[in-house]
């Protein structure tokens, strides 16, 4: 199991444990992107400036911003292949996480719910 920030679809933070939908922002990816972006991060600030040791409940407005951040990450770190073994582990991880978080945010918006980020 890797350390990092877990994202869940919820109405209230207490629902995180029972949430079926989930995205994991592992510590290695977080640190890599912070090193690339600088600290504090500007372009991806809402995502990268999260405190890994505290929780956050994202509003619907935040979710739209997270979707845009995910799309930018997917564009900046785009894959030229679907063959995982041909891609750098970090770049593959960024793409997987960005796709997962984007989907999670869109589902939450569709269901009129929020996204809760919690340290593990």
XYZ file of N, CA and C in Angstrom:
360
model
N 0.847 -1.184 0.000
C 0.000 0.000 0.000
C 0.888 1.242 0.000
N 0.522 2.215 -0.792
C 1.320 3.433 -0.886
C 0.691 4.550 -0.072
N 1.547 5.444 0.394
C 1.064 6.619 1.115
C 0.600 7.656 0.114
N -0.307 8.511 0.560
C -0.785 9.569 -0.304
C -2.122 10.101 0.151
N -2.822 10.714 -0.785
C -4.122 11.322 -0.522
C -5.182 10.518 -1.266
N -6.230 10.143 -0.555
C -7.344 9.404 -1.143
C -8.512 10.353 -1.379
N -9.140 10.246 -2.545
C -10.290 11.064 -2.916
C -11.524 10.172 -2.990
N -12.628 10.628 -2.379
C -13.874 9.854 -2.317
C -15.058 10.734 -2.713
N -16.094 10.130 -3.291
C -17.362 10.818 -3.538
C -18.205 10.687 -2.281
N -18.672 11.830 -1.761
C -19.442 11.832 -0.511
C -20.480 12.955 -0.523
N -21.416 12.862 0.427
C -22.253 14.002 0.787
C -21.641 14.690 2.003
N -21.115 13.842 2.911
C -20.462 14.312 4.143
C -19.158 13.533 4.315
N -18.158 14.140 4.950
C -16.871 13.448 5.137
C -16.981 12.080 5.808
N -17.957 11.896 6.691
C -18.097 10.619 7.401
C -18.425 9.460 6.460
N -18.871 9.767 5.247
C -19.242 8.734 4.279
C -18.041 8.158 3.528
N -16.861 8.721 3.722
C -15.686 8.302 2.944
C -15.393 6.816 3.082
N -15.529 6.279 4.281
C -15.217 4.863 4.497
C -16.125 3.928 3.704
N -17.340 4.367 3.419
C -18.272 3.507 2.694
C -18.387 3.870 1.209
N -17.610 4.849 0.769
C -17.657 5.271 -0.630
C -17.023 4.216 -1.532
N -17.736 3.849 -2.596
C -17.218 2.854 -3.533
C -16.258 3.479 -4.537
N -16.498 4.723 -4.903
C -15.647 5.414 -5.869
C -14.461 6.025 -5.132
N -13.269 5.916 -5.753
C -12.058 6.305 -5.055
C -10.944 6.594 -6.063
N -10.105 7.580 -5.779
C -8.896 7.838 -6.573
C -7.747 8.064 -5.599
N -6.582 7.539 -5.925
C -5.416 7.611 -5.045
C -4.340 8.482 -5.680
N -3.926 9.528 -4.952
C -2.831 10.405 -5.364
C -1.628 10.025 -4.521
N -0.806 9.115 -5.035
C 0.270 8.605 -4.194
C 1.366 9.643 -3.992
N 2.074 9.464 -2.914
C 3.088 10.413 -2.465
C 4.183 10.628 -3.513
N 4.560 9.574 -4.207
C 5.611 9.674 -5.223
C 5.194 10.613 -6.360
N 3.954 10.476 -6.838
C 3.454 11.366 -7.896
C 3.340 12.796 -7.398
N 2.819 12.953 -6.188
C 2.661 14.278 -5.590
C 4.014 14.984 -5.521
N 5.020 14.297 -5.002
C 6.356 14.889 -4.882
C 6.968 15.194 -6.244
N 6.793 14.303 -7.205
C 7.318 14.525 -8.552
C 6.709 15.792 -9.160
N 5.389 15.905 -9.091
C 4.719 17.068 -9.682
C 5.081 18.355 -8.948
N 5.228 18.289 -7.628
C 5.661 19.473 -6.877
C 7.060 19.901 -7.303
N 7.953 18.943 -7.515
C 9.306 19.269 -7.973
C 9.284 19.885 -9.366
N 8.409 19.405 -10.237
C 8.289 19.946 -11.587
C 7.680 21.346 -11.576
N 6.708 21.535 -10.723
C 5.915 22.767 -10.697
C 6.523 23.830 -9.791
N 7.206 23.410 -8.746
C 7.696 24.351 -7.740
C 6.708 24.405 -6.592
N 7.190 24.818 -5.455
C 6.349 24.841 -4.255
C 6.333 26.244 -3.683
N 5.201 26.902 -3.545
C 3.854 26.394 -3.820
C 3.559 26.368 -5.322
N 2.797 25.387 -5.706
C 2.452 25.202 -7.115
C 1.451 26.259 -7.560
N 1.607 26.724 -8.788
C 0.693 27.719 -9.343
C -0.351 27.077 -10.258
N 0.100 26.436 -11.342
C -0.839 25.907 -12.345
C -1.774 24.849 -11.784
N -1.240 23.982 -10.968
C -2.029 22.878 -10.426
C -2.214 23.037 -8.925
N -2.259 24.281 -8.476
C -2.246 24.593 -7.054
C -3.316 23.914 -6.224
N -4.544 23.879 -6.695
C -5.627 23.275 -5.914
C -5.310 21.822 -5.584
N -4.664 21.136 -6.487
C -4.305 19.736 -6.279
C -2.969 19.588 -5.547
N -1.947 20.260 -6.028
C -0.600 20.036 -5.502
C -0.346 20.679 -4.151
N -1.072 21.732 -3.824
C -0.853 22.396 -2.541
C -1.682 21.792 -1.414
N -2.313 20.654 -1.668
C -3.046 19.960 -0.605
C -2.075 19.495 0.468
N -2.486 19.638 1.707
C -1.693 19.134 2.824
C -1.968 17.640 2.948
N -0.949 16.797 2.778
C -1.190 15.354 2.836
C -1.563 14.855 4.232
N -1.494 15.720 5.231
C -1.791 15.303 6.610
C -3.098 15.878 7.135
N -3.881 16.501 6.257
C -5.191 16.997 6.684
C -6.220 16.659 5.614
N -7.476 16.803 5.961
C -8.579 16.445 5.076
C -9.164 17.699 4.437
N -9.828 17.508 3.296
C -10.475 18.633 2.624
C -11.714 18.147 1.891
N -12.789 18.920 2.011
C -14.027 18.662 1.285
C -14.110 19.673 0.143
N -14.192 19.183 -1.084
C -14.211 20.048 -2.257
C -15.641 20.392 -2.649
N -15.877 21.665 -2.917
C -17.180 22.139 -3.381
C -17.332 21.820 -4.865
N -18.530 22.035 -5.391
C -18.745 21.776 -6.820
C -17.869 22.699 -7.668
N -17.660 23.909 -7.220
C -16.782 24.836 -7.953
C -15.355 24.282 -8.008
N -14.887 23.757 -6.876
C -13.562 23.132 -6.828
C -13.481 21.941 -7.776
N -14.576 21.184 -7.872
C -14.572 19.995 -8.726
C -14.379 20.362 -10.193
N -15.008 21.449 -10.627
C -14.797 21.907 -12.000
C -13.327 22.267 -12.219
N -12.732 22.925 -11.232
C -11.314 23.280 -11.338
C -10.431 22.028 -11.362
N -10.774 21.031 -10.545
C -10.004 19.784 -10.546
C -10.103 19.066 -11.894
N -11.269 19.102 -12.526
C -11.427 18.495 -13.854
C -10.490 19.187 -14.850
N -10.429 20.503 -14.794
C -9.539 21.257 -15.690
C -8.081 20.911 -15.408
N -7.723 20.814 -14.133
C -6.358 20.432 -13.759
C -6.031 19.050 -14.320
N -6.950 18.113 -14.188
C -6.727 16.760 -14.709
C -6.541 16.775 -16.222
N -7.340 17.564 -16.919
C -7.199 17.657 -18.373
C -5.847 18.245 -18.750
N -5.400 19.242 -18.003
C -4.080 19.833 -18.268
C -2.963 18.824 -18.008
N -3.085 18.066 -16.926
C -2.082 17.030 -16.640
C -2.046 15.991 -17.754
N -3.223 15.584 -18.220
C -3.289 14.599 -19.300
C -2.670 15.135 -20.589
N -2.824 16.422 -20.841
C -2.208 17.025 -22.025
C -0.700 17.163 -21.856
N -0.271 17.625 -20.699
C 1.156 17.858 -20.464
C 1.952 16.556 -20.386
N 1.359 15.536 -19.791
C 2.041 14.254 -19.616
C 1.369 13.175 -20.466
N 1.071 13.518 -21.712
C 0.310 12.611 -22.573
C 1.094 11.343 -22.901
N 0.342 10.280 -23.099
C 0.906 8.980 -23.463
C 0.788 8.780 -24.967
N 1.803 8.173 -25.553
C 1.774 7.860 -26.980
C 1.455 6.398 -27.232
N 1.212 5.668 -26.152
C 0.952 4.236 -26.268
C 0.058 3.784 -25.124
N -0.609 2.665 -25.316
C -1.392 2.057 -24.239
C -0.634 0.912 -23.589
N 0.603 0.717 -24.011
C 1.433 -0.364 -23.479
C 2.215 0.160 -22.280
N 1.800 -0.252 -21.123
C 2.366 0.268 -19.880
C 3.882 0.081 -19.807
N 4.389 -1.021 -20.312
C 5.819 -1.313 -20.216
C 6.667 -0.388 -21.090
N 6.037 0.353 -22.010
C 6.765 1.282 -22.874
C 6.805 2.701 -22.311
N 6.212 2.909 -21.147
C 6.066 4.257 -20.593
C 6.747 4.339 -19.231
N 7.344 5.496 -18.957
C 7.922 5.757 -17.647
C 6.860 5.563 -16.562
N 7.253 4.953 -15.463
C 6.322 4.640 -14.363
C 5.609 5.892 -13.832
N 6.339 6.981 -13.687
C 5.749 8.222 -13.162
C 4.723 8.784 -14.144
N 5.073 8.845 -15.421
C 4.156 9.392 -16.432
C 2.896 8.535 -16.513
N 3.065 7.210 -16.469
C 1.906 6.314 -16.467
C 1.034 6.603 -15.247
N 1.661 6.753 -14.084
C 0.926 7.013 -12.844
C 0.169 8.325 -12.881
N 0.798 9.364 -13.444
C 0.129 10.665 -13.559
C -1.114 10.525 -14.427
N -0.987 9.838 -15.553
C -2.130 9.649 -16.446
C -3.240 8.848 -15.789
N -2.875 7.779 -15.120
C -3.875 6.940 -14.436
C -4.599 7.746 -13.367
N -3.836 8.461 -12.532
C -4.451 9.251 -11.476
C -5.332 10.357 -12.058
N -4.834 11.082 -13.063
C -5.608 12.186 -13.646
C -6.917 11.677 -14.246
N -6.874 10.541 -14.927
C -8.105 9.945 -15.474
C -9.060 9.551 -14.354
N -8.521 8.903 -13.316
C -9.358 8.462 -12.193
C -9.997 9.642 -11.470
N -9.204 10.680 -11.191
C -9.738 11.837 -10.464
C -10.737 12.607 -11.322
N -10.449 12.760 -12.600
C -11.381 13.451 -13.496
C -12.725 12.727 -13.519
N -12.690 11.410 -13.670
C -13.920 10.615 -13.671
C -14.656 10.758 -12.347
N -13.920 10.684 -11.245
C -14.510 10.812 -9.912
C -15.220 12.159 -9.764
N -14.566 13.228 -10.186
C -15.150 14.570 -10.078
C -16.393 14.710 -10.948
N -16.337 14.185 -12.166
C -17.497 14.271 -13.058
C -18.682 13.478 -12.521
N -18.426 12.312 -11.951
C -19.502 11.517 -11.345
C -20.081 12.261 -10.149
N -19.228 12.840 -9.320
C -19.706 13.598 -8.154
C -20.575 14.771 -8.599
N -20.158 15.489 -9.624
C -20.953 16.610 -10.129
C -22.295 16.126 -10.667
N -22.276 15.021 -11.396
C -23.505 14.454 -11.956
C -24.474 14.038 -10.850
N -23.941 13.519 -9.751
C -24.764 13.052 -8.634
C -25.028 14.148 -7.597
N -24.561 15.362 -7.890
C -24.725 16.493 -6.975
C -24.107 16.192 -5.599
N -22.912 15.594 -5.634
C -22.189 15.268 -4.407
C -20.878 16.029 -4.372
N -20.103 15.790 -3.345
C -18.814 16.442 -3.178
C -17.715 15.395 -3.244
N -16.486 15.871 -3.278
C -15.331 14.983 -3.199
C -14.575 15.330 -1.928
N -14.209 14.295 -1.206
C -13.490 14.426 0.058
C -12.087 13.865 -0.131
N -11.086 14.656 0.235
C -9.689 14.215 0.171
C -9.200 13.971 1.586
N -8.626 12.797 1.806
C -8.157 12.431 3.140
C -6.799 11.759 3.039
N -5.975 12.010 4.037
C -4.701 11.293 4.085
C -4.980 9.855 4.475
N -4.085 8.979 4.109
C -4.291 7.573 4.468
C -3.406 7.218 5.605
